[in-house]
Structure formats: C-alpha cells, structure tokens
Amino acid sequence: MTRLSYLWMTQMNLFGEIPLSLGTLTELEHLDLAWNSLNGTIPGWIWKLEKLEYLYLFANKFSGEINGTIGALGLVELDVSKNQLFGPIPEDIGKLKNLSLLFMYDNGFSGEIPASIGLLPNLYDLRLFNNSLMGVLPPELGKHSELWNLEVQLNRISGELPQHLCTGKNLTSVSVFDNKFTGQVPASLGDCSTLNNIQLYRNGFTGDFPSGIWTATNLTTVIIKDNSLSGTLPDELLWNLTRLEMENNRFSGKIPSSAKNLLVFNAGNNLFSGEISAALAGMSRLQILSLGGNQISGSIPLAVSALTSLNTLDLSDNRLSGEIPAALGYLPSLTSLDLSGNQLSGEIPPAIGKLKFVFLNLSSNQLSGEIPSSLQNQAYELSFLADPGLCSSTNSIKNLPTCSYQSGGLDKVSKGLLVVLLLLGAVFFLAVVAIGFLMVKRRRSMDGDDLAFWKLTSFHTLDFTEHNIVRGLTESNSIGSGGSGKVYRIVLGNRAGEIVAVKKIWNGRKLDSKLEKEFQAEVEILGSIRHANIVKLLCCITKDDSRLLVYEYMENGSLDQWLHKAQGRDTGSGRSNPLDWPTRLGIAIGGARGLSYMHHDCSPPIMHRDVKSSNILLSSGFGAKIADFGLARMLVKVGEPESVSAIAGSFGYMAPECGYLRKIDEKVDVFSFGVVLLELVTGREANDGGEHGCLADWAWHRYQEGSRLIDIIDEEIQNALLYLDEMEVVFRLGLFCTGKTPSGRPSMKEVLQVLIKCDPRLEAPNRLHREFDAAPLLQTKKGSRRESLSDADEGEGHKYLAGLV
C-alpha cells in the first residue's frame, strides 16, 4: 500500500476525520475524497506529500483554517470547495508553480487574496466565489499564465480589475458580480476575442464599457447591470449572444436592430434614445425585452409580432406615441406587459384581452375607449391608472367611468378599416409585380449560356444532370442556411421522382489552383465513403465561383429540429410527437457508428470538425446519419494552420483545445458528440447554459450539485421512468466526452460500445467485443468532478477503470 499512487474514494459515504494512516502513502499522486461527509480540519500531513499532484476534497464538512507549510510543490489541481473552511488563503499557494486549477469557493475564507497567486505561470482556472474575501485582486493575475476562467463573485473585493486578465489570449469567462469593484473595466478586455461569458453586475464600475467586447465572436452572456457604465451598443449584436442584461447604467445611443439568438435583453434605466427599429423582427428568439426608463420615442413597431417567444415586454417610462399594436395580442407566450408612462393613444386592442397576464400596466398614457371585457375585473385594478379617456362597461374597476356609446364610433372604425384595406391591397399588388419581374429575370439568366460553365463530378450512378440541379436553386426550394452555405430541397423530374438536398457553399470569388485541388481531393474522399450512418454524397457540381454538393435527402430533417423546434416535428411523415427515449438512444447509436467509422476505419482518420445536432439528419424511420463530414476542412483558406481559426465549429460544441492548440485531433469530435448526448437527455440547446455559458458546463454544474436526474432530463421524456437508468448512463457519458483535456476523453469506438450496452434491443451476439467499458464509472452516483473523471492521464485513467470492472 505504501507504493499506492492513485486513490479515488468519492461518494463512498465516508465520515469522521481523514485517518492518519493515509499519511504513510508517500508515493500518492492523486487523492480524491470528494462528495463525502468527512469533517474536522484538513490534516497538515496532506500538504507534505511531496509527490501529490491532484487533491480533491470538495463537498465535505471540513472546517478550520488551512495550517502548516505546503510541501507538495508539485500540485497541479487543488479543490477544497464546498466546505466550512475559514481564515486566510495560505501564502504558500503562491509557491505552487505547477498549479493550473485552484477551487476554494463556497467556504468562509477571509482576508486578501495573496498577490503571489497572480504570479503562478500555469494557472488557468481560479474559482474563489462565495467567501468573505477582501482587498484587491492580484494585479499580475493573467499576466504570467493563460488564464481561462475567473470566478470571484459574492465576496467583498474592491479596487479595479487587473489589466492583464486576457494577456494569454485564452480567457473565456469572467464572473466578479456582487463585490465592491470600482474604476473602469480594463480596455484590454475589448481585445479578448475568446470571451463568451462576462458578469460584472452589482459593483461600482464607471466609465465607458470596452466596445471591442461586442465583437467577441463566442460571446453568449453579458450581465453588467447595476453599475455606472456608459457607452453605446453596435447596430447588430453578434449571433451567439443569448443574454444581455445592462439595466441601471448610463448607456446611450440607439437600441440594436438585430441579435438572432438573443433570449434576454434587459436595458432598462439607461439613456437610450431614438426609435425601436422595425428590424426588431431579427430577434425572433427573444423571451424577455425590457427597455423601460429610457428616452425611446416613436411608435411601437408592428415587427413586434415576429417575437413569438416573448413572455415579458417592458417599454415603460419612455416617450412612445401612437397606438398599441393589435399584434401584441397575438404573441402566444406574453404574460407580462408594461407600457406605462408613455404617450400612447387610441383604444386598447381587443386582442390584448385574450392574453393571460401575470402582470399588466398601461397606466399614465393617453388611451381612450372601452377596455376589453376580459380585463374588466379587480385583478387589473392598478393596470389603468391616470388614463382618463378609458372607460368600463361595468363597475368592476374602481376609478374608471362607465362607457357612454356614440353612433359615430362605428363610422370612425369603418373609415379606418377601409384605409387599412386599401393600403394592404396596394402593397400586395406591388409585391406581385416585383416577384414576377425577379422570376422572369432569373429564368432568363438560368436558361442562358450560364449552364455551360457547370462541371459535374459523380460518385454514384445518377438519374439527373447538372441542369436539373442548377435550375432547382430557387428561393422557394430553400430550406435553410448556415455558416457554410445555403441548403435546397429539389424534387427532380426523373422517373423515380427523386428528392435531393443541395448545399451551395458560400464563396464569392474564384478559387486559386492550390485550394481548388485541395477541395477536389477532399470531395473525392468523401464521395467514396459508403456507410449506413453517413449521408451519401451523390455528386459535386462546380464552376469558377460556386460549389454545389448534392446529397441524398433525409425526410425527417435534423435532430436539432426535433429537439429544439416544435415546428420542425411536422415533417410530412405523419408523426408530430416528440422523440421518445428509445428513438433518442437509437439516434445516439447511429451517430456514434458514423463517427466511429470515420475515426477508426478510414485511413487516414477523417475528422468532422463541426459535429452538432443540426448535422445529424434523420431518415423516414429515424435512422441517424452524419452530414457535412469534412466540410469544415474544405472551407479553410490556403495557408491557415489547423487552429480555431481554421475550424468551422459552432459555439457550445467546440472543444476547449480549439482555443489554444495549433493542431487538433479527432477528440474534438468526441467533445462535440458529448454535447449532442447531453442535448438528447436534457432537451436543452448547446448554448443554453444560463449563467454557465454552455450546456456542457451547465450539465457539469448540475451534476456536481447532486441534482436529481428527473430534474435535468427533457420534460418530454420525464414520464419514461422505465428508461431512467439508460438516460443516466448517457448523461454521464456526455459528461465524460466533454472532459477538458483531449487525452482523457474516450474514443468514438469506446463511446459506441457504452451506448450499445445501454440498448436492450441489441442482442448480445451483435454487440462489439468489449475493449473498453466506461459503464462502471458512469453508473457511480455523483462521481468526482469532471476533471478527475475524464481529464486524468489517459493510460492511468483507463488502467484504473479496468480495476473497477
């Protein structure tokens, strides 16, 4: 036993103090006692284990101070979070030159953070939140290491943020809310292109917010409310941004007109002015829009009708005029509406009365007429104050007079209706003329000599020509677009009535000869692939400035549509119900088969580089096929290294090493597929991590907190209790795949083996020979933190797993 180097006893229901006998394990390198009920002080002999590299004591009941000299100078990761420790953070931690991860959150530590921690050359993840720390952050923090994550929220830290947080060009998350910070937000953060989460709220920051932050392409969450910050917003917010909360500051200028994926936009109590753009329709996923307490003028645009996911709308205390759009009454999810304190006039649209409000306030406007009958009850007694022109047909609302009807009202409505109908007729006529002109012009162009320049390279026997494909590239056949191109569904006029999917790759210029040869080589490799779980590439059609990839058409669309978009469930197959668990598991196995084939049965291995639920397509029988294999590589410019700039990956699915390794391997696909597994179990989108930024981090935090699986899984499958064990294995496998370092993740062959073991429909003779079995690990309740599961050295970790089986 004295030669033991790896001891993992997490979630073993241990209690009492750590026995002194463990102090004799002088060869110990990895000690994990997390998720137990151990108490007392942390014994001083632990810090004298000179070979100790990984120490995890989190989620116990340890108390007291950390005393004694730290002699374990080789420590790489130290986690004592979620205990009852107090006193100062030891100065000796600043001597741990190999330390990369330091977690001491959810304790009672006090005093200042040792300045020497800022000098550690390998520190990339620092989490000290929810303590009683004071003083300032180490001024050198981030200057000497590639800092990746900083969480010091819920303390009493003051002073300014260090200037060098992003010097290592790797910073993704900064959470310092609920402290006493002052001064300006460092301008250097404006050059930090890797940022995806910044939470500075409830501090005393002043001055201009760095405008460069709005250009960080991975940015998903910005919460900077309750400060004294100023500045302006760009006209278009980047597509990744899902949450922007900046109320109670001094921002000015106009409201952005576009933010495609924004879910929460709270900018109340600032100095924004101008009108709300009709391009507001570009925020179609918005759930909360709060702009109260600004200087916004003009009318409420009709484009608000495009915000079909909106549940909260606050435009109070502005300078809005005109009428309340009737379109507001047709927003199916709207439950909170505050338009008070404006200059709105006219009647309250009857459609507003059809909504089921939790909160409604239309007070202090210039509204007139009878309020809708469904709103004439005491629940809305405070909703119509200081609107002297309003009336009620009953006496149910105090301070509102009873309506007196006049015959002229009907004539007024009729005239208004006539004007609206005439305008709509004119707009419709002009639209028909314009569309007809464009169609004629396009047909002439298509029927001309342009077709002669297309070249078709086939990989299968075809019953169509390039002319059939090119003529089908019409707007009516378009079914989607993304970062790599536009997709068309084309019904061919051949005898079989074949349907194909055509991807037109974005490219506005002629390719040089080197890139042309690389593109052709990639396409020929992909065209030669024959596998049941990979979408078949039928042919490639090219000309100087365009590339068309023609694939077999998948009747049931993408997994993304079925998991996240209710309208995508009605695909014409006659099935519109959500995916049940056996179907989800079958999809996971099919996707794993396709990836495993490309990684392990092709020579050389082929990476996908952009695995995501929208690239997993479903046949009529819900068989899964991987789409867009190799397309990310085809889009790389000549001379670019295989780094993050050369990967067409999507936020939420990209592995951490894409941000710092110059050469990546197929483990990036494993990470992305792990996110897909988490989507299948939870029903959440890859970038839906709330304050944690992305789904992978959210899932790990929920797991670490000990959340019940029933509270995590998709509500669409919560009644399928028969399959709860399988869901738990797949969820834990998703965590395992999304480990932080590539070497700790399983291969796709290993992932496939675990998934096959989950499916009782697969008979034993059809199962693969077990080369690796992660099931014992995955079935351990509330295992250790993700880094200790999947980020340990691969050889040692697998050796340890073999001992568990």
Coordinates of C-alpha atoms in Angstrom, one line a residue, residues 126 193 214-215 273 282 314 421 474 492 523 543 606 699 756:
L126 CA -9.4 30.3 -10.5
S193 CA -11.8 37.6 -28.7
W214 CA -19.2 43.3 -28.5
T215 CA -17.0 41.8 -31.3
S273 CA -33.0 57.2 -27.4
G282 CA -34.5 39.9 -36.3
D314 CA -41.4 46.3 -20.6
L421 CA -57.6 47.6 -46.6
T474 CA -34.8 28.8 -56.4
L492 CA -36.1 16.0 -59.7
V523 CA -14.7 15.9 -52.1
K543 CA -17.8 26.4 -61.6
I606 CA -11.3 11.7 -41.1
A699 CA -24.7 19.9 -17.1
I756 CA -24.7 -0.3 -27.4

